[in-house]
Coordinates of C-alpha atoms and ligand atoms in Angstrom, one line a residue:
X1 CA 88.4 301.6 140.2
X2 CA 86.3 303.5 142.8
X3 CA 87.8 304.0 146.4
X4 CA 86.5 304.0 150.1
X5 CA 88.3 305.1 152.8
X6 CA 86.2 304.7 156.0
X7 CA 86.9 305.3 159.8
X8 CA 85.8 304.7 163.3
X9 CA 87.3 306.9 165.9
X10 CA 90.4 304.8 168.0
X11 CA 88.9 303.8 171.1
X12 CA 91.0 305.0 174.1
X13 CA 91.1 301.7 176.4
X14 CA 90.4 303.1 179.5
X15 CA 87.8 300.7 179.8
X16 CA 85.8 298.1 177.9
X17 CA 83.5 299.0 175.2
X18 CA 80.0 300.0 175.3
X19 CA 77.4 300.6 173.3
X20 CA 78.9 304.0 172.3
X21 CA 81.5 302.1 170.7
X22 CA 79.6 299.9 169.1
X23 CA 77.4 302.4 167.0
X24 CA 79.8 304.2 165.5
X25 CA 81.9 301.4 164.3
X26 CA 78.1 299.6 163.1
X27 CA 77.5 302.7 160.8
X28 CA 81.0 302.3 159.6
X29 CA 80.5 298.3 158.6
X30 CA 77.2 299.1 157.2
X31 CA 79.3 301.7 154.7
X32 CA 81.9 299.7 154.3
X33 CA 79.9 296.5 153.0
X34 CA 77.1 298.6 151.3
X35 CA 80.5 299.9 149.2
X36 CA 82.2 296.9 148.6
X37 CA 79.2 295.1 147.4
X38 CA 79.0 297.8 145.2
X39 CA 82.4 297.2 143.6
X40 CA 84.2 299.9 145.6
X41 CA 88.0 299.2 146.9
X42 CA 87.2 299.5 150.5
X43 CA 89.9 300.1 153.3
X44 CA 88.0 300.6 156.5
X45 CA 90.3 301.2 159.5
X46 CA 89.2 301.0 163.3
X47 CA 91.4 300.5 166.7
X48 CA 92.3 301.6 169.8
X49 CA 94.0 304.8 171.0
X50 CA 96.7 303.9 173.7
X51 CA 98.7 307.0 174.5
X52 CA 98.0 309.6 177.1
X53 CA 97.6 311.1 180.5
X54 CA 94.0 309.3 181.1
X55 CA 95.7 305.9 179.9
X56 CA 98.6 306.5 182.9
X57 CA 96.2 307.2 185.3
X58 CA 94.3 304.3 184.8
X59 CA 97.4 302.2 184.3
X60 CA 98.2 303.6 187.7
X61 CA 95.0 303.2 189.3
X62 CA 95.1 299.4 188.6
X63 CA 98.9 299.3 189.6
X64 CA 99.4 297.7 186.1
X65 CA 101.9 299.4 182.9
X66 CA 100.1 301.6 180.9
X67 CA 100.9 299.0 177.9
X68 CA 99.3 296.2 180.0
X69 CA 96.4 297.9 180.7
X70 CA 96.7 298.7 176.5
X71 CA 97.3 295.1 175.7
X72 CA 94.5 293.5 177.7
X73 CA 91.9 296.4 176.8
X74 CA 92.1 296.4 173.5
X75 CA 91.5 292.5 173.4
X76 CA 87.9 293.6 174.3
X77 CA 87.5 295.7 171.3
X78 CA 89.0 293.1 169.1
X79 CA 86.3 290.5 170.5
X80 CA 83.2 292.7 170.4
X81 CA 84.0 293.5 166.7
X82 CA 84.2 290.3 165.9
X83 CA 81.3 289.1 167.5
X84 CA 79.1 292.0 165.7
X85 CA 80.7 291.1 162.7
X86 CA 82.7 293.7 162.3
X87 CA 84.7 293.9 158.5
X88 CA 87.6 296.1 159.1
X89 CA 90.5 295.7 157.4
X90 CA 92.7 297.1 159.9
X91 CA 92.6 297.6 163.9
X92 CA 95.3 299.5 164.5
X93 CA 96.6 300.2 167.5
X94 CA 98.3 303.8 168.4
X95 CA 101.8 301.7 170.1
X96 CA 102.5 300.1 166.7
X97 CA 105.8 300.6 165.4
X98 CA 104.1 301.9 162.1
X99 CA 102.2 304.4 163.7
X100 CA 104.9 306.0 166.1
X101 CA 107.1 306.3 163.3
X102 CA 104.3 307.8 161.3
X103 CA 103.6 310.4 164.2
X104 CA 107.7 311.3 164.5
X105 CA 108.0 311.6 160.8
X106 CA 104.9 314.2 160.9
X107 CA 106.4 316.0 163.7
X108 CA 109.7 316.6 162.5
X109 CA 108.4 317.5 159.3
X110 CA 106.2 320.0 160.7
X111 CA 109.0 321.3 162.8
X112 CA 110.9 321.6 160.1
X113 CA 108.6 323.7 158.1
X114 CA 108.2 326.1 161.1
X115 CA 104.2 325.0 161.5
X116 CA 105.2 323.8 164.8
X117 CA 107.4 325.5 167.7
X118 CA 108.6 325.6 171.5
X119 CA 106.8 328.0 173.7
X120 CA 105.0 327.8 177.3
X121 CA 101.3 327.1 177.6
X122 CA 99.2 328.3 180.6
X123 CA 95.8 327.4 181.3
X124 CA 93.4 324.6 181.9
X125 CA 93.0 320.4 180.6
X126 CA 90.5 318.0 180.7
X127 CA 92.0 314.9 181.4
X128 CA 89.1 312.3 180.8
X129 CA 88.3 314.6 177.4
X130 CA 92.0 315.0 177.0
X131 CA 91.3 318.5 175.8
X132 CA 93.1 321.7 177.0
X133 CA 90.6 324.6 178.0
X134 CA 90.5 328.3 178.4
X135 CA 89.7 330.0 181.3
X136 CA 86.7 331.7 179.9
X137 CA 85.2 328.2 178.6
X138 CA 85.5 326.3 182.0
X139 CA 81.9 325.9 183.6
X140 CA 81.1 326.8 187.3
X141 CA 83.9 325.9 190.1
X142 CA 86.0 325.2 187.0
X143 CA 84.5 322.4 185.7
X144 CA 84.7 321.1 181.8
X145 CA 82.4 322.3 179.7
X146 CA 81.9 319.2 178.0
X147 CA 82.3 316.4 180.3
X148 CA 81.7 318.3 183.6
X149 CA 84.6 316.9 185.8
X150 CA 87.0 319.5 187.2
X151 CA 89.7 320.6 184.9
X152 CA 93.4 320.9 185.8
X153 CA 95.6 323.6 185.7
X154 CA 98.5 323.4 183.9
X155 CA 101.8 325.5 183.1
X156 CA 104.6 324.2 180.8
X157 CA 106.9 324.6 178.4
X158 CA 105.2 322.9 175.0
X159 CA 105.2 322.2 171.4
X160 CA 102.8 324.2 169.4
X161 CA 101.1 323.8 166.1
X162 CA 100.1 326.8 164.5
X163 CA 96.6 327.2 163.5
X164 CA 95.7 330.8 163.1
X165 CA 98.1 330.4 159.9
X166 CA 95.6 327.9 158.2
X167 CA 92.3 329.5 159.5
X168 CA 91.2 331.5 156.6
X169 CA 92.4 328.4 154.4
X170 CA 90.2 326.1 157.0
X171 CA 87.4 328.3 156.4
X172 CA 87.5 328.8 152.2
X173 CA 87.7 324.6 152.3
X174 CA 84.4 324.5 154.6
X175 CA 82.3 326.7 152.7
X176 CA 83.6 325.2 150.0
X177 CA 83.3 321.6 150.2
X178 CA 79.4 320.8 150.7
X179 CA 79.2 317.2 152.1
X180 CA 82.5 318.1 154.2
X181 CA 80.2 317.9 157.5
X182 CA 77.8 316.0 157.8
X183 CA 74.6 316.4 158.8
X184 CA 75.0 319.9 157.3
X185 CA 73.7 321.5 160.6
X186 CA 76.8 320.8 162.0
X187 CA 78.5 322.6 160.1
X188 CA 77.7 326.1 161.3
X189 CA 78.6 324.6 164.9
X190 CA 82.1 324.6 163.4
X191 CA 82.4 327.6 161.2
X192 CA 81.4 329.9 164.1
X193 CA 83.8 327.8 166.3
X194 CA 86.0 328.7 163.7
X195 CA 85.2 332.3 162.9
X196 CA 86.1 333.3 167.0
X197 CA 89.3 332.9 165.8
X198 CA 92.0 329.4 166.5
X199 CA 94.5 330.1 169.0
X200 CA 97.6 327.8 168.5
X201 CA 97.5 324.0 169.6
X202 CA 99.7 322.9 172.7
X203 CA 100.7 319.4 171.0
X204 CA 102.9 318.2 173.9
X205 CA 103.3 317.9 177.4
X206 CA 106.0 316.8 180.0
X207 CA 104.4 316.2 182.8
X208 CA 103.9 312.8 182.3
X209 CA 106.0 309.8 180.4
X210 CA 103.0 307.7 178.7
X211 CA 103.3 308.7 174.8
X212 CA 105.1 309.2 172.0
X213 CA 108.3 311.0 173.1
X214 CA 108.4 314.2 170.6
X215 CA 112.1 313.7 168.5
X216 CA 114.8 315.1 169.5
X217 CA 113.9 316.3 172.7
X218 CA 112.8 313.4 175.4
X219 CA 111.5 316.0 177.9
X220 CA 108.3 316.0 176.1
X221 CA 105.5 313.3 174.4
X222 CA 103.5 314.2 172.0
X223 CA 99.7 315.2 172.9
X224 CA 97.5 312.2 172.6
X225 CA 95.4 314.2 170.1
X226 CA 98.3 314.4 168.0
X227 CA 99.3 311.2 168.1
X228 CA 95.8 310.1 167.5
X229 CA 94.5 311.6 164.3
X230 CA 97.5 310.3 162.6
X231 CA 96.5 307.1 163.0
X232 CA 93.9 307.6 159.6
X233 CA 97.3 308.1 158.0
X234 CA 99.1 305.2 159.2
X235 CA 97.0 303.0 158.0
X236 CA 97.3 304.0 154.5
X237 CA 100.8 303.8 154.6
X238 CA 101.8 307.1 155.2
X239 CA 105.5 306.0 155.1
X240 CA 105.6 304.1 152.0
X241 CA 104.1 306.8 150.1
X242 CA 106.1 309.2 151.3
X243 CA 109.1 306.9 149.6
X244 CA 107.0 306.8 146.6
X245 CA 105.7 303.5 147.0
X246 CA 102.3 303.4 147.6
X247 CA 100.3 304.8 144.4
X248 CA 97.0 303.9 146.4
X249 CA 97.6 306.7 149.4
X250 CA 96.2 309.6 147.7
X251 CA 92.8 307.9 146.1
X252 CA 92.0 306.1 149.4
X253 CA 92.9 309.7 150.9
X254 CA 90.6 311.6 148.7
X255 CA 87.5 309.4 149.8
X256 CA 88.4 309.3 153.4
X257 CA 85.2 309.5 155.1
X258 CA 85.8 309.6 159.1
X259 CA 82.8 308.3 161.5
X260 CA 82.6 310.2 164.7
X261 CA 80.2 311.2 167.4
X262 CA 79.5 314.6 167.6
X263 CA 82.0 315.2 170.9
X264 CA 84.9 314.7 169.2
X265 CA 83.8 316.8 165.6
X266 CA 85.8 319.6 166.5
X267 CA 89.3 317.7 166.6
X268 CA 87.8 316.1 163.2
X269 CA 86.7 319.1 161.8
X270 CA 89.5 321.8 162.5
X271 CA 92.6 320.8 163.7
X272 CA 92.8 317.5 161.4
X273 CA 92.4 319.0 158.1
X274 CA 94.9 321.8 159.6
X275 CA 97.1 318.8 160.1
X276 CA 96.9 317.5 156.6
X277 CA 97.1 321.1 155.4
X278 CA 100.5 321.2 156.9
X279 CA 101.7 318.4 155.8
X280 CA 101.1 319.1 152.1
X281 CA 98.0 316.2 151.9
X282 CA 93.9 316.9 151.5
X283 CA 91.6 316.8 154.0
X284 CA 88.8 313.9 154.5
X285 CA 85.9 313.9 151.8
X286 CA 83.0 313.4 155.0
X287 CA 83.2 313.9 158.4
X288 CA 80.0 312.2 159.4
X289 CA 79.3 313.7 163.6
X290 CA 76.5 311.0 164.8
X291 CA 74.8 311.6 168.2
X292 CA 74.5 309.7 171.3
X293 CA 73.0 307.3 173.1
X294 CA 71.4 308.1 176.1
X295 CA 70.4 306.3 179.1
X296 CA 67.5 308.3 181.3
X297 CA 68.7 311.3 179.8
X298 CA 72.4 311.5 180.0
X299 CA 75.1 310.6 177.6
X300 CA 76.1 307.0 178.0
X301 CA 79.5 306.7 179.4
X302 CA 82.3 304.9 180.8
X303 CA 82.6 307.4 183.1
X304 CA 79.1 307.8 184.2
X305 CA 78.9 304.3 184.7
X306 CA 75.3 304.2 182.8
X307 CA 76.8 302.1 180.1
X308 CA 75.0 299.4 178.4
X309 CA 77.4 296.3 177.6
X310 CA 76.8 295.2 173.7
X311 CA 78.3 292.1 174.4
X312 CA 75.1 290.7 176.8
X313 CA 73.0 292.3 174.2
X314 CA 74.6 290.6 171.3
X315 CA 74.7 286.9 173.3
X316 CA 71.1 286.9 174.0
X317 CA 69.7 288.2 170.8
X318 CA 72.5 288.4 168.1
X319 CA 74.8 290.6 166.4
X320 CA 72.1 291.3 163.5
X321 CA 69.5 292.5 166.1
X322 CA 71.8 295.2 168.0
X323 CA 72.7 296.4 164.5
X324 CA 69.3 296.6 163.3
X325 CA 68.4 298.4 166.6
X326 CA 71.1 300.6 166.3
X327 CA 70.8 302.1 163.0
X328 CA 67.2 301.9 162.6
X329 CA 66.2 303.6 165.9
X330 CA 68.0 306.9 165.8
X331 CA 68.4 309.3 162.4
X332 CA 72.3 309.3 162.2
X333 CA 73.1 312.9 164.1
X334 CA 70.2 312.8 166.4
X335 CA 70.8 311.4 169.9
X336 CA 68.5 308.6 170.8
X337 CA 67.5 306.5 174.1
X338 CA 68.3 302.9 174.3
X339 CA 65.7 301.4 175.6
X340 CA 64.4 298.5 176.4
X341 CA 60.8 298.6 175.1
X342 CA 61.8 300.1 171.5
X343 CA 64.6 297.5 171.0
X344 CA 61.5 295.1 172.2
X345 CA 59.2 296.0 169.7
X346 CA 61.8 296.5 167.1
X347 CA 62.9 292.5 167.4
X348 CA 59.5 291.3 167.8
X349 CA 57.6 292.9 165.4
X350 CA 60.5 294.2 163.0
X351 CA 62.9 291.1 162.8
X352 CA 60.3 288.0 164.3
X353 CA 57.6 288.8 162.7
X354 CA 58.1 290.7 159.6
X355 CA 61.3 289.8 158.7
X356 CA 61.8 286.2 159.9
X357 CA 58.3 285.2 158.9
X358 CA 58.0 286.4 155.7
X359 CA 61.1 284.4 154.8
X360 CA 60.0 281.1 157.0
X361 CA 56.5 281.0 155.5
X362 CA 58.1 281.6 151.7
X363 CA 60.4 278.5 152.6
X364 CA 57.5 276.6 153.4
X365 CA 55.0 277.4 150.7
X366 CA 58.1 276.7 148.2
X367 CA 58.9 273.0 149.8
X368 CA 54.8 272.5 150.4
X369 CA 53.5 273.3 146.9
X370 CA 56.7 273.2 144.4
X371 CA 58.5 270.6 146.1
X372 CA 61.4 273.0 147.3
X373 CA 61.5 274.7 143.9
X374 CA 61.7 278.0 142.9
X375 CA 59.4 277.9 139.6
X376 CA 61.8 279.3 136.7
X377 CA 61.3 281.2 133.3
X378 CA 57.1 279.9 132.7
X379 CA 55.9 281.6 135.8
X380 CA 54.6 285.1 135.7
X381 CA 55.9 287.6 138.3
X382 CA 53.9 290.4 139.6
X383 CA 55.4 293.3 138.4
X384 CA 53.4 295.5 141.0
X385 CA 55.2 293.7 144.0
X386 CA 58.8 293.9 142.0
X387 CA 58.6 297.1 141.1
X388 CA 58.3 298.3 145.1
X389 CA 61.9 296.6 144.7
X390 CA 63.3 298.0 142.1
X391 CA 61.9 301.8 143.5
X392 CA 64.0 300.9 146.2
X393 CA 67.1 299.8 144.2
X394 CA 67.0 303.7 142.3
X395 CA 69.0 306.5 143.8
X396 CA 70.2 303.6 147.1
X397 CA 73.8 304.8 146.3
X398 CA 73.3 308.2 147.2
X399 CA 71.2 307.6 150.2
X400 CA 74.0 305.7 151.5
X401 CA 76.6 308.8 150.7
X402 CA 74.0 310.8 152.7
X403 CA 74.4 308.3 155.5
X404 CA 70.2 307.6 155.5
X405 CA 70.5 304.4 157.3
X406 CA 67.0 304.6 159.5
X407 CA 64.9 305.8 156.4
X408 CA 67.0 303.2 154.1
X409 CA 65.7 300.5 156.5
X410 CA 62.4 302.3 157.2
X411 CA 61.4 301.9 152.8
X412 CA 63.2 298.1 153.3
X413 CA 60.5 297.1 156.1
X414 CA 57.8 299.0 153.9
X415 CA 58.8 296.5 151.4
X416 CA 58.8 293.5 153.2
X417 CA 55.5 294.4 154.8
X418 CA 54.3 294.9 151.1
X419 CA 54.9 291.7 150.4
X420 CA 53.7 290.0 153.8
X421 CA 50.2 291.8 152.4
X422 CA 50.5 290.0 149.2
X423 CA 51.0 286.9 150.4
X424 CA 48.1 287.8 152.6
X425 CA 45.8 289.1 150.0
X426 CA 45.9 286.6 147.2
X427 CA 46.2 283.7 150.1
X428 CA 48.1 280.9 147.8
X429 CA 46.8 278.3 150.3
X430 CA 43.2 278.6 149.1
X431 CA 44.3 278.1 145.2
X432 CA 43.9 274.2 144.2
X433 CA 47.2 273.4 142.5
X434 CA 45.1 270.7 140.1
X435 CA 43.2 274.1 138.4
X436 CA 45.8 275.4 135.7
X437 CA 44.8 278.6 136.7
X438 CA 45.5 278.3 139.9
X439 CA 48.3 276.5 139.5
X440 CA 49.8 279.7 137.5
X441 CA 48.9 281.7 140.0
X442 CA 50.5 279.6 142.7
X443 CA 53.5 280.0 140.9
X444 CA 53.1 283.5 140.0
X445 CA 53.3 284.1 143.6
X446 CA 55.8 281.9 144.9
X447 CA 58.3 283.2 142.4
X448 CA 57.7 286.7 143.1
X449 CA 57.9 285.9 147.0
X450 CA 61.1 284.0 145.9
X451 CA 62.3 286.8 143.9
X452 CA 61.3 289.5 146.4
X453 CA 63.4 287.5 149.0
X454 CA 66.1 287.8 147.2
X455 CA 66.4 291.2 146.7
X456 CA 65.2 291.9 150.4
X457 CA 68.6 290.2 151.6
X458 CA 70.3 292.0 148.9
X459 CA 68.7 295.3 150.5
X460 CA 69.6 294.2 154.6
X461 CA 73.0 292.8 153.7
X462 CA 75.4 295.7 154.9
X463 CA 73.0 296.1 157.9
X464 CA 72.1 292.4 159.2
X465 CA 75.0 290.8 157.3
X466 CA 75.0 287.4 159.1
X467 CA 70.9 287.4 158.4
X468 CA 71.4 288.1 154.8
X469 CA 73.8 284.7 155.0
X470 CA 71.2 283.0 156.3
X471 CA 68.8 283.6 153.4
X472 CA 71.0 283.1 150.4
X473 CA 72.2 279.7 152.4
X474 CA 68.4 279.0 152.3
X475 CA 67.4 280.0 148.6
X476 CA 71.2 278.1 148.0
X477 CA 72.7 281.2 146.4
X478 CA 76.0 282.5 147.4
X479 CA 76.1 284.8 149.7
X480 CA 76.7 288.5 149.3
X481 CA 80.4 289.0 151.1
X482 CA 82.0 286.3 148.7
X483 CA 85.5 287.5 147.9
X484 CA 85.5 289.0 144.4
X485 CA 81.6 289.3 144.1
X486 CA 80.6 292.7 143.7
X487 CA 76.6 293.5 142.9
X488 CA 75.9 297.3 142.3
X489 CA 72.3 298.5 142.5
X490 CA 72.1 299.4 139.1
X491 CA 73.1 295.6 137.7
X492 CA 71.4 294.1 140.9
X493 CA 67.4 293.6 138.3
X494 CA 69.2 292.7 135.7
X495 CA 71.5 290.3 137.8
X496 CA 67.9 289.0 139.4
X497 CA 66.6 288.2 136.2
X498 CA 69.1 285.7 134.7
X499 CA 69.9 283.7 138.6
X500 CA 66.1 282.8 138.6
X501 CA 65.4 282.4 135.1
X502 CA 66.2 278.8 135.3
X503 CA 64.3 278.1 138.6
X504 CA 66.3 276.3 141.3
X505 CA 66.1 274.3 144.4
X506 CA 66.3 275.7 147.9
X507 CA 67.6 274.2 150.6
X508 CA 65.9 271.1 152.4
X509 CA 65.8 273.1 155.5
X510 CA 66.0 276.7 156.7
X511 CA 66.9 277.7 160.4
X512 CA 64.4 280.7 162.3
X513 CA 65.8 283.6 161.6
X514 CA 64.6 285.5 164.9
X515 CA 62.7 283.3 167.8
X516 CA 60.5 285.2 169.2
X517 CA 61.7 286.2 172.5
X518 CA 60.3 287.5 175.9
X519 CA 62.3 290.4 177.5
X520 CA 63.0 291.4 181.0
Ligands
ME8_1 O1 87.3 310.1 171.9 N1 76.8 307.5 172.0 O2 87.8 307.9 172.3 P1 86.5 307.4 173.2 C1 77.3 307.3 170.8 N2 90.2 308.3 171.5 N3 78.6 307.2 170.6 C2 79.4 307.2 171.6 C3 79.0 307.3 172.9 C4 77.5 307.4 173.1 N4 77.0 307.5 174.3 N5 80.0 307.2 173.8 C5 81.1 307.1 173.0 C6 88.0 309.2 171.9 N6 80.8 307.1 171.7 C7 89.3 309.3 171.1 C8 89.1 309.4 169.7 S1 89.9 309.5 167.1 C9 91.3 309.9 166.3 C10 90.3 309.5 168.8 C11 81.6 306.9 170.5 O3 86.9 306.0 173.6 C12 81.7 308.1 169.6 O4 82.1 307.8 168.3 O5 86.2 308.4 174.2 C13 82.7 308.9 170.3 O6 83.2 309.9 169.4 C14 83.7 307.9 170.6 O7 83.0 306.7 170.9 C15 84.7 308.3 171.7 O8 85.4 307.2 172.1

């Protein structure tokens, strides 16, 4: 059995989800499905991160408990993942019982082995990037570096984790482990962060009450940070394995591939797998960094205010076409604009068009000319148009590892567009169904539109899962997320071959896929 591990980061609930939020948890679904439709064990985690200074604040600001604030915020998350269809197997939230206990366990353990201990830390945080600073790093009139707001000062007796111990270690596994960052340009970013040298973690504070209290000593909670990465361990079961009960842990472990955007790499890229060192476990497989949306420019953020809300986007035009916007507009790690003219042309022309034509005309011509029926085993198929299929099918596996999503759609709408030209070109509607030769051809080319079909909701599936439904419910073949069906790309021909061999009915009718639609 093959295993998948995938995360999104935990989304701190300040606030209501955006757009942001949405993408990375979109690129991990499309992972997630592509894998278990490929006969992988899949765990794919996602949730909210609770805990922290920021939360308090904004507890405080809204004269509400920080846990309210936690309880009714995280509702939002829950409902815009299930509206885009979201297939996670977990949403876990950092004030479960499982977690904290995961997060004390880790503590005392690395107490115990000396990797953490009591000191005083001096300098500069970041609440809204709930990061601590150095003096030299701040920007003018002590502002963050990274989200620009002014940065507190702060002095106080704190945990620390050591990191300098496990730098050279942090380094060998970097070099090491090609496909540990991804893209690969970001990896440099974090070997020279690395290579200026780590100074040692402050991993609690006391100034404040809203987190995990550290054991043994209430004065403190644990640093949000902390308490955060953990959570990829929690929801393994850390606890069970660590009673010898969970024989899954380390194989789910050693395919953990995290989904982050690029802000938050460096807390994925250095001081987790320092965490994991310390605790005696592996760090993730992939650390996939994607970039950000922008609005006119700047980062889209809560905190900007320039946020676009997925949920009006979703309600007006569908889960499918915000994921198909999303991961076909920007090449994962590159920042992109959201914007109202490409997402435009991208329904209208990609999904309306294209996509929900091709399929709507193939519908008809089967219900006009074969009475509904897919012709079986005595019609030809024309191996040119298949083939385009098949070139797709080769090496889709590792594109997907290489997280290839735009140019994996891209050769997909190359297909389809293939195929709307051969529809075009041999033009079945001028062929006189009483002519035997004709009549062949006719066939010939409904199959291989029927056929092509097929395989072109094989191909969107983990991208536009609730369009690929849509098809199979119209050629009345199961759908692709059945529980227990698995279709690999290598079997996926041969598979092809013996469902239509027999020919088949579709369905009597077929809803539009994507109405065209005018935009404001
Ligand atoms: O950082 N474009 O939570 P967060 C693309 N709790 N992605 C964006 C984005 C944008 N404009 N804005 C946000 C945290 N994101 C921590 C994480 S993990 C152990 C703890 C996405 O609510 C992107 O993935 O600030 C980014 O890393 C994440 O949301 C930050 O979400």
């Amino acid at each position: 059995m093959k295993y998948f591990y995938v995360t999104t980061p935990i989304y701190y609930v300040n606030d209501k989800p955006h757009v942001g939020h949405a993408y990375s948890t979109v690129i991990a679904d499309c992972a997630a499905r592509f894998k278990r439709l490929s006969g992988y064990k899949v765990f794919f985690q996602t949730g909210t991160d609770e805990h922290g200074l920021k939360i308090e604040k904004e507890a405080d600001a809204r004269g509400i408990a920080p846990k309210e604030l936690a309880d009714s915020m995280h509702i939002k998350f829950k409902e815009l993942f299930s509206d885009l269809n979201i297939s996670y197997d977990r949403f876990i939230r950092t004030t479960d019982a499982d977690h904290v206990q995961t997060v004390r366990t880790a503590f005392e353990k690395l107490l115990k082995n000396g990797d953490i201990y009591l000191s005083e830390y001096e300098g500069w945080y970041c609440t809204p990037c709930e990061t601590f600073l150095t003096e030299k790093s701040l920007s003018e009139g002590g502002k963050c570096p990274q989200c620009g707001r002014p940065a507190s000062k702060v002095k106080e007796e704190s945990y620390f984790l050591k990191l300098d111990k496990y730098e050279k270690k942090l380094l060998d596994f970097i070099e090491n482990n090609s496909g540990f960052i991804k893209p690969e340009f970001r990896k440099n970013e974090v070997l020279s962060f690395v290579k200026e040298g780590l100074k040692n973690l402050s991993i609690s504070r006391t100034s404040f009450k809203w987190g995990i209290p550290v054991p043994g000593d209430d004065n403190h909670v644990i640093y949000v940070w902390f308490d955060a990465l953990l959570n990829y361990l929690t929801g393994l079961g850390h606890e069970t394995y660590l009673e010898g009960r969970n024989p899954d842990f380390e194989r789910f472990l050693e395919s953990t591939n995290h989904i982050v955007g690029k802000d938050i790499l460096k807390f994925h890229a250095v001081y987790w797998p320092i965490m994991l060192f310390a605790l005696g476990l592996r760090p993730p497989k992939t650390i996939l960094a994607h970039g950000w949306w922008l609005m006119d420019g700047a980062k889209m953020s809560k905190s900007l205010g320039n946020v676009i809300d997925p949920k009006v986007i979703v309600e007006k035009f569908g889960a499918d076409a915000l994921r198909y916007f999303l991961l076909s507009e920007i090449t994962i790690g590159l920042d992109g604009d959201f914007n109202t003219g490409s997402f435009t042309v991208r329904y209208n022309s990609g999904l309306a068009n294209d996509l929900g034509n091709l399929v709507s005309r193939t519908a008809a011509m089967l219900r006009k000319y074969a009475d509904g029926k897919i012709p079986g085993k005595n019609a030809g198929e024309d191996a040119a148009v298949l083939n385009e299929a098949l070139v797709l099918l080769n090496g889709l596996g590792e594109r997907y590892d290489r997280y290839d999503f735009a140019k994996i759609l891209e050769d997909i709408f190359r297909f389809i567009n293939i195929l709307n030209k051969y529809i075009n070109d041999s033009a079945p509607w001028k062929l006189n169904i009483n002519e035997p030769e004709d009549r062949s051809n006719l066939f010939k080319i409904l199959k291989t539109a029927a056929v092509s079909i097929y395989y072109i909701s094989y191909f969107i599936y983990p991208f536009m899962p609730e369009t690929s439904g849509k098809i199979n419910n119209m050629l009345n073949i199961k759908p692709f997320d059945l529980p227990g069906f698995s279709l690999d790309p290598g079997d996926a021909a041969d598979y092809c071959e013996k469902l239509f061999k027999n020919g088949f009915s579709i369905a009597e009718k077929s809803e539009i896929l994507f109405p065209r639609i005018k935009f404001e």
